[in-house]
Every structure is written in C-alpha cells, then in structure tokens.
PDB file of C-alpha atoms and ligand atoms in Angstrom:
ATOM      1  CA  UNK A   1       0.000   0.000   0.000  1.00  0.00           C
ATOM      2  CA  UNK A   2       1.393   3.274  -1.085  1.00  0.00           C
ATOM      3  CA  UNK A   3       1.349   6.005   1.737  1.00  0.00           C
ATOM      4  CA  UNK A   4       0.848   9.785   1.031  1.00  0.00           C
ATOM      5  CA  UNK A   5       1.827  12.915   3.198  1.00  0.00           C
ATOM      6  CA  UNK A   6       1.698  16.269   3.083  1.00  0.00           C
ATOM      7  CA  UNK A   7       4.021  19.028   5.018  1.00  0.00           C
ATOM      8  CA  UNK A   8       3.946  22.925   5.148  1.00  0.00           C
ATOM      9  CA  UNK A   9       6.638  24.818   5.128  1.00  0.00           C
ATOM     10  CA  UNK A  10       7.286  29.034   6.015  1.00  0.00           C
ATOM     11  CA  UNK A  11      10.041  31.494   6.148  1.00  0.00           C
ATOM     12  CA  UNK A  12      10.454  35.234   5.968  1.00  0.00           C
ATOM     13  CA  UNK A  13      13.661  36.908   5.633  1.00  0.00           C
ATOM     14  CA  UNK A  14      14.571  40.564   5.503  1.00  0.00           C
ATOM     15  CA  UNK A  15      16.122  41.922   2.397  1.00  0.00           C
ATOM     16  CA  UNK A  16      18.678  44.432   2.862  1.00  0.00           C
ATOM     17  CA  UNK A  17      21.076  45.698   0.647  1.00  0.00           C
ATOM     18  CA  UNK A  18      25.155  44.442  -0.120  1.00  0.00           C
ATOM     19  CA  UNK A  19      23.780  40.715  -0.082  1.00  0.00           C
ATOM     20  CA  UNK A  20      23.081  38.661  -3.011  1.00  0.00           C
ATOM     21  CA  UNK A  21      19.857  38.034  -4.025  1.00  0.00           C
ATOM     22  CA  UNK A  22      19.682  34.283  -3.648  1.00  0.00           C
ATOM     23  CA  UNK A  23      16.329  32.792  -3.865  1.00  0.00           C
ATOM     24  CA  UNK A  24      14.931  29.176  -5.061  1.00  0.00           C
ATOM     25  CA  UNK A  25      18.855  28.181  -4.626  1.00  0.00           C
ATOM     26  CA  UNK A  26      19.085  30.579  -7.890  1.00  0.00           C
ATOM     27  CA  UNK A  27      20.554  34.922  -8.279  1.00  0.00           C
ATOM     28  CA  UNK A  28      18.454  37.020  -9.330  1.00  0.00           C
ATOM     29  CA  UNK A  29      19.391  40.792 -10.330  1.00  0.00           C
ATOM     30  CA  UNK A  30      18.238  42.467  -7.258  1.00  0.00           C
ATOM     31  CA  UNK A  31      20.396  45.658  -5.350  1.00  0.00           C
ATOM     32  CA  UNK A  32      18.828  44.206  -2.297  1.00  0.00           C
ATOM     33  CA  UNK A  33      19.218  40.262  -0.468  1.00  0.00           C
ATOM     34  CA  UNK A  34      17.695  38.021   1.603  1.00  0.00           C
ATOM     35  CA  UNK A  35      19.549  38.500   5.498  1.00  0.00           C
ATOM     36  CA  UNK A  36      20.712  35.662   7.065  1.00  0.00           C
ATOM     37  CA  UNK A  37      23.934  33.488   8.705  1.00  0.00           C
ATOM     38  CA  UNK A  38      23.658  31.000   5.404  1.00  0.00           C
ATOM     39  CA  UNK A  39      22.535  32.964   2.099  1.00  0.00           C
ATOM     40  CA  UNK A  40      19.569  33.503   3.338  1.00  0.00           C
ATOM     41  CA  UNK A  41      17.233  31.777   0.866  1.00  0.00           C
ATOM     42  CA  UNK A  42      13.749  31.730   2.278  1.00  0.00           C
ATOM     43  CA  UNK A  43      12.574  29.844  -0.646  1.00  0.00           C
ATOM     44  CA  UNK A  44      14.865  26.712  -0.091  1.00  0.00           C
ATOM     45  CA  UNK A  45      14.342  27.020   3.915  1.00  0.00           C
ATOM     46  CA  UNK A  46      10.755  27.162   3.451  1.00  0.00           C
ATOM     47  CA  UNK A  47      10.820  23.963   1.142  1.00  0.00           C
ATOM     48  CA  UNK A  48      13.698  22.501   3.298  1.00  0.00           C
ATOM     49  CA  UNK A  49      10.939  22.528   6.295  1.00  0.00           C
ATOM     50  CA  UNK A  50       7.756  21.319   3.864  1.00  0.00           C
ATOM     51  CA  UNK A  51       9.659  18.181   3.023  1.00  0.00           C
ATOM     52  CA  UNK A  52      10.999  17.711   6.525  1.00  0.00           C
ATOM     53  CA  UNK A  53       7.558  18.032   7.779  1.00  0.00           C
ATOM     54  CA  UNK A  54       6.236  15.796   5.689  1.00  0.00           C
ATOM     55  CA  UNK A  55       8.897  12.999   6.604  1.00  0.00           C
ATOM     56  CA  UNK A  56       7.872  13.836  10.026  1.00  0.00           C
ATOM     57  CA  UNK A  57      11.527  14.478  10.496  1.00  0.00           C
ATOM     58  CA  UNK A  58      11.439  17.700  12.813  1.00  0.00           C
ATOM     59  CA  UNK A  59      12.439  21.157  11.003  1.00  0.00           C
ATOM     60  CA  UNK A  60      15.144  22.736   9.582  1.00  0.00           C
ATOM     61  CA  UNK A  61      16.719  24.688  13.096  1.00  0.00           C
ATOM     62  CA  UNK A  62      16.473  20.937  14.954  1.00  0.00           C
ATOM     63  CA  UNK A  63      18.467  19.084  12.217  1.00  0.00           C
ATOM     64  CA  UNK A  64      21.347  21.391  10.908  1.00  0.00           C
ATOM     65  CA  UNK A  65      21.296  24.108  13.824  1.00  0.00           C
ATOM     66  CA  UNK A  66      24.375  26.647  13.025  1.00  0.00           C
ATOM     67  CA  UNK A  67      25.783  25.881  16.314  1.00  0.00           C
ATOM     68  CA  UNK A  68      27.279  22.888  14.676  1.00  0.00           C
ATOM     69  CA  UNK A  69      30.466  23.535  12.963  1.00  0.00           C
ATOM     70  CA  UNK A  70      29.306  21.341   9.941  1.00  0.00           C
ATOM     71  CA  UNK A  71      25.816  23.483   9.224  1.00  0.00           C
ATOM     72  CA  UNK A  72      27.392  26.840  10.250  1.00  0.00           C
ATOM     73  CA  UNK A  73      26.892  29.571   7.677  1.00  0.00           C
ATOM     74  CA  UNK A  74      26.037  26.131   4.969  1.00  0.00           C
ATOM     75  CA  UNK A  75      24.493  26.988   2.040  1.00  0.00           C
ATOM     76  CA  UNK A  76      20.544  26.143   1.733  1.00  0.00           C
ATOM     77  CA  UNK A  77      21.113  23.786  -1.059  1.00  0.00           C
ATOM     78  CA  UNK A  78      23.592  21.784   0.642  1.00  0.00           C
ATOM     79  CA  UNK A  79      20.568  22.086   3.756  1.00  0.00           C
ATOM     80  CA  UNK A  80      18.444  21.091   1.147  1.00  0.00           C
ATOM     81  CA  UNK A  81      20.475  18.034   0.196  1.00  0.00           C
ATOM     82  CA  UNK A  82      20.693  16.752   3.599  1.00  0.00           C
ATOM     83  CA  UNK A  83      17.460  16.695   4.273  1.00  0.00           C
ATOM     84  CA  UNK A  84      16.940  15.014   0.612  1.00  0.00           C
ATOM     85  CA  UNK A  85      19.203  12.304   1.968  1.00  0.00           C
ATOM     86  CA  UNK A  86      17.542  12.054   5.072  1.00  0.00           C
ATOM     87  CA  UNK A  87      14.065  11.178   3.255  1.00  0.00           C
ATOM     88  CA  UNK A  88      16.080   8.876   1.037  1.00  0.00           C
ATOM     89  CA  UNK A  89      16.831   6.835   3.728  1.00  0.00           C
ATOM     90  CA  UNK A  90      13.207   7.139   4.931  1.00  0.00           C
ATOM     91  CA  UNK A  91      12.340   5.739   1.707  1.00  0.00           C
ATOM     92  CA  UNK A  92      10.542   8.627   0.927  1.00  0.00           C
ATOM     93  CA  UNK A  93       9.846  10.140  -2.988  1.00  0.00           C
ATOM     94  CA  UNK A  94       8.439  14.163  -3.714  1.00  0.00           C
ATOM     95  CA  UNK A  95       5.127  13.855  -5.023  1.00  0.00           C
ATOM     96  CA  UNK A  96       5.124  17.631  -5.885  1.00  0.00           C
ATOM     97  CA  UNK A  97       5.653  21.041  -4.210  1.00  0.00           C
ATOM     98  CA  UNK A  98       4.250  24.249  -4.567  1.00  0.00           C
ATOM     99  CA  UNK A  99       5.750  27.697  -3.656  1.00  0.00           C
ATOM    100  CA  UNK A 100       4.275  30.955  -2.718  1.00  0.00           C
ATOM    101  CA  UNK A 101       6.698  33.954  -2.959  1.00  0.00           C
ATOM    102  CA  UNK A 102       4.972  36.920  -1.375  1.00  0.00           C
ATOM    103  CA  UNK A 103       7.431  39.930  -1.912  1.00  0.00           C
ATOM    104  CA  UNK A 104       7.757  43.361  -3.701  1.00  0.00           C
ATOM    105  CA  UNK A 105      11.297  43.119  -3.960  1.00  0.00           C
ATOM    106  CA  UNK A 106      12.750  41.454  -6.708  1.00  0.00           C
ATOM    107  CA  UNK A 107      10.235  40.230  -9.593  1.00  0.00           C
ATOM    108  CA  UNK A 108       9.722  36.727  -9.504  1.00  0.00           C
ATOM    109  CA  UNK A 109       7.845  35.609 -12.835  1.00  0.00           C
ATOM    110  CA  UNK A 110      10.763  36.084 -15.299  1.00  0.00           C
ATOM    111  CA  UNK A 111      12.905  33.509 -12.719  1.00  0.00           C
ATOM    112  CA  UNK A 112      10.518  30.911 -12.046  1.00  0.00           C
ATOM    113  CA  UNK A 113      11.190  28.506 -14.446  1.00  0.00           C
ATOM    114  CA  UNK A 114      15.284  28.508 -13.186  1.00  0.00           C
ATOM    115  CA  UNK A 115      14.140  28.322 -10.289  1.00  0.00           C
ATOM    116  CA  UNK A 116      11.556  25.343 -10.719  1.00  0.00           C
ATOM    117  CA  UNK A 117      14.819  23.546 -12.838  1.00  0.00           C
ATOM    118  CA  UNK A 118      16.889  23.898  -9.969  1.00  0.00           C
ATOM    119  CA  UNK A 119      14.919  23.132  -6.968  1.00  0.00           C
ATOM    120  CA  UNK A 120      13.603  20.015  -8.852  1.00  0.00           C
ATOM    121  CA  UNK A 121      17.523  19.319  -9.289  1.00  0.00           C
ATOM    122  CA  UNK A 122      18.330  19.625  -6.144  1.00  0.00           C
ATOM    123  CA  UNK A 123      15.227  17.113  -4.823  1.00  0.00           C
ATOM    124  CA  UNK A 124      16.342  14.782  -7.673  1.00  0.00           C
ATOM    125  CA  UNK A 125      12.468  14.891  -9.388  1.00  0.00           C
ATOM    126  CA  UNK A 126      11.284  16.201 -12.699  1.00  0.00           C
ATOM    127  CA  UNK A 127      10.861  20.061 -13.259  1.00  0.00           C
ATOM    128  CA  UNK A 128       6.355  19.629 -13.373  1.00  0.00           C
ATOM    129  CA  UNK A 129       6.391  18.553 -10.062  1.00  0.00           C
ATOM    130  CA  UNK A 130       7.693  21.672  -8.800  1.00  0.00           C
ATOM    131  CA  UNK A 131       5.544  25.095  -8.831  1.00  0.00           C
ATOM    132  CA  UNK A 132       6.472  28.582  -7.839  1.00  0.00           C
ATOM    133  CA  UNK A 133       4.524  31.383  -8.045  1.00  0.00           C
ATOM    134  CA  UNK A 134       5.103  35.180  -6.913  1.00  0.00           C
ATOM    135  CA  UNK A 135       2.945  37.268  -5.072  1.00  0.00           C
ATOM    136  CA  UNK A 136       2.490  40.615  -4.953  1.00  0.00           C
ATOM    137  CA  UNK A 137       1.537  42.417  -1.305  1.00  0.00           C
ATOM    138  CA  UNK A 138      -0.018  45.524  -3.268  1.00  0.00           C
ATOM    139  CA  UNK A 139       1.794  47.695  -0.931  1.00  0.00           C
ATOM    140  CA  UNK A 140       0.324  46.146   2.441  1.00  0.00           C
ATOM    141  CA  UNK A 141       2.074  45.688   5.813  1.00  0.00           C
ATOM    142  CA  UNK A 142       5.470  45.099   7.049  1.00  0.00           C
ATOM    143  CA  UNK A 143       7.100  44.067   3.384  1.00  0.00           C
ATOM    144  CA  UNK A 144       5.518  46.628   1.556  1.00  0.00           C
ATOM    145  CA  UNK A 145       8.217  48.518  -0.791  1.00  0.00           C
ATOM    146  CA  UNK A 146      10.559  45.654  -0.899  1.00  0.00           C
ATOM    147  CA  UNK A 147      11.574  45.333   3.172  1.00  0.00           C
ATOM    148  CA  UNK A 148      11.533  41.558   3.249  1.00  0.00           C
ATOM    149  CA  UNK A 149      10.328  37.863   1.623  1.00  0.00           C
ATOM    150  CA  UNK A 150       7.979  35.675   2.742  1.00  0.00           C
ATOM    151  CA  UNK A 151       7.873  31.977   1.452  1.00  0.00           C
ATOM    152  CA  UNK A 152       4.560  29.381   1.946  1.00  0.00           C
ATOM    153  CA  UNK A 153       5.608  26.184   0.538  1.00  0.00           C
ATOM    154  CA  UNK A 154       3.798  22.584   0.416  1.00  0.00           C
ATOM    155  CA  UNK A 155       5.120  19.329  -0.569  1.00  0.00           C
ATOM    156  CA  UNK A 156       3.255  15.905  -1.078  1.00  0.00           C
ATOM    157  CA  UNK A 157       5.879  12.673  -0.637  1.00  0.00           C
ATOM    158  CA  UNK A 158       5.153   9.311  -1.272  1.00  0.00           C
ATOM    159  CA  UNK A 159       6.463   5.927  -0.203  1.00  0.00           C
ATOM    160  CA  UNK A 160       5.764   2.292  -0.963  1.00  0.00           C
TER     161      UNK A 160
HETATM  162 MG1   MG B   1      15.346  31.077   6.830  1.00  0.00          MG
END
C-alpha cells in the first residue's frame, strides 16, 4: 500500500542591501538580499521545512542548527540536500511542491522557471512537479516597498 503525506513549510527573511539576491537556490538581479547566517534563501528554507515536515523528520533549526560547525553559515542547497538524503533513507519520494513567494522586492515571474529547474535538481524529481509562483503584497504591511520575503511552501511525498 502506497502512503501519502503532506508538510507545510514558512520562512520570511529581511532583504537588505550588499547581499546577493539568492532565492529558489538561484541569483536574481536584485540591489537588495535576503539577510541571514547561510545565504539567506527563504525559498529553499521554506521547502527545506515542507519536506521535513512531511517525513515527520522535525524542522530545519532541529536538524542542521548553526551551532554545529558542519551546518554553520552552509548553504541552503547543501541544507536542502541533507534533508533530501535524510528522506532517502526514509524511503521517501516528492510527489510535488508548490511555492508561494509573497514579496515586492525582486520580480519573480521572469525567474521561475530557473528556479523550478533547480529546486527540482536539487530534490532529484522532474521540473512539473515543482511550482512557484510570486505574489504581490499591493503595498500592504510590514514588506511593503521591498523590506523583506515571505515563502509558503507545500510538498506531497510518497512511499511504498
Ligand atoms: Mg530562513
């Protein structure tokens, strides 16, 4: 019998400006970037967390805190791939994710599809089964203008 599960993921990073604008594990041309110890990429921590969720595996902080010398200041694809290994071992496959980025910072729609390519890389799946999608906040609250990022993923895993 094939068993299903679903896990939600969320992040929300401030974007400030001298750091790269690394989101989806991919650079877009942006004068501002997403704050943070690692890169910063909200996208990748908030999928990091769906599919750790999902694997009922605990969260991203828990498993690769940056108090350990070997997560400290990692980058969010190599997070990313540990986690991937992690469900590996749980026998676990990605049924699909789909990505909310909620920002008036950099545009999103002309870098979707690298970043669908390379987050369905880095899960080891095929490029349909991943889905992002910008959001404007039509100037409401505390990102209004561009101040920060806010990421809503879901992912669906499967195992026999
Ligand atoms: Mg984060």
């Amino acid at each position: 019998m094939t068993e299903t599960r679903v896990g939600l993921g969320f992040d929300l990073h401030r974007l400030v400006e001298g750091r790269p604008c690394i989101l989806g594990g991919i650079t877009l041309p942006h004068v501002k970037g997403p704050q943070g110890h690692s890169d910063g990429d909200a996208v990748l921590h908030a999928l990091t967390d769906a599919l750790l969720g999902a694997a009922g595996l605990d969260d991203l902080g828990t498993l690769f805190p940056d108090t350990d010398e070997r997560w400290k200041g990692a980058d969010s694809a190599t997070l990313l791939g540990a986690a991937m290994e992690r469900l590996r071992e749980a026998r676990w496959t990605v049924n699909n994710a789909d990505i909310v980025i909620a920002t008036e910072g950099p545009k999103i729609a002309p870098h979707r599809a690298a970043m669908r390519a390379r987050m369905a890389e880095l899960m080891g799946t095929d490029v349909e089964r991943v889905n992002v999608k910008g959001k404007s906040l039509e100037g409401l609250g505390a990102l209004a203008g561009g101040t920060g990022v806010a990421v809503q993923a879901i992912v669906s895993l499967e195992r026999l």
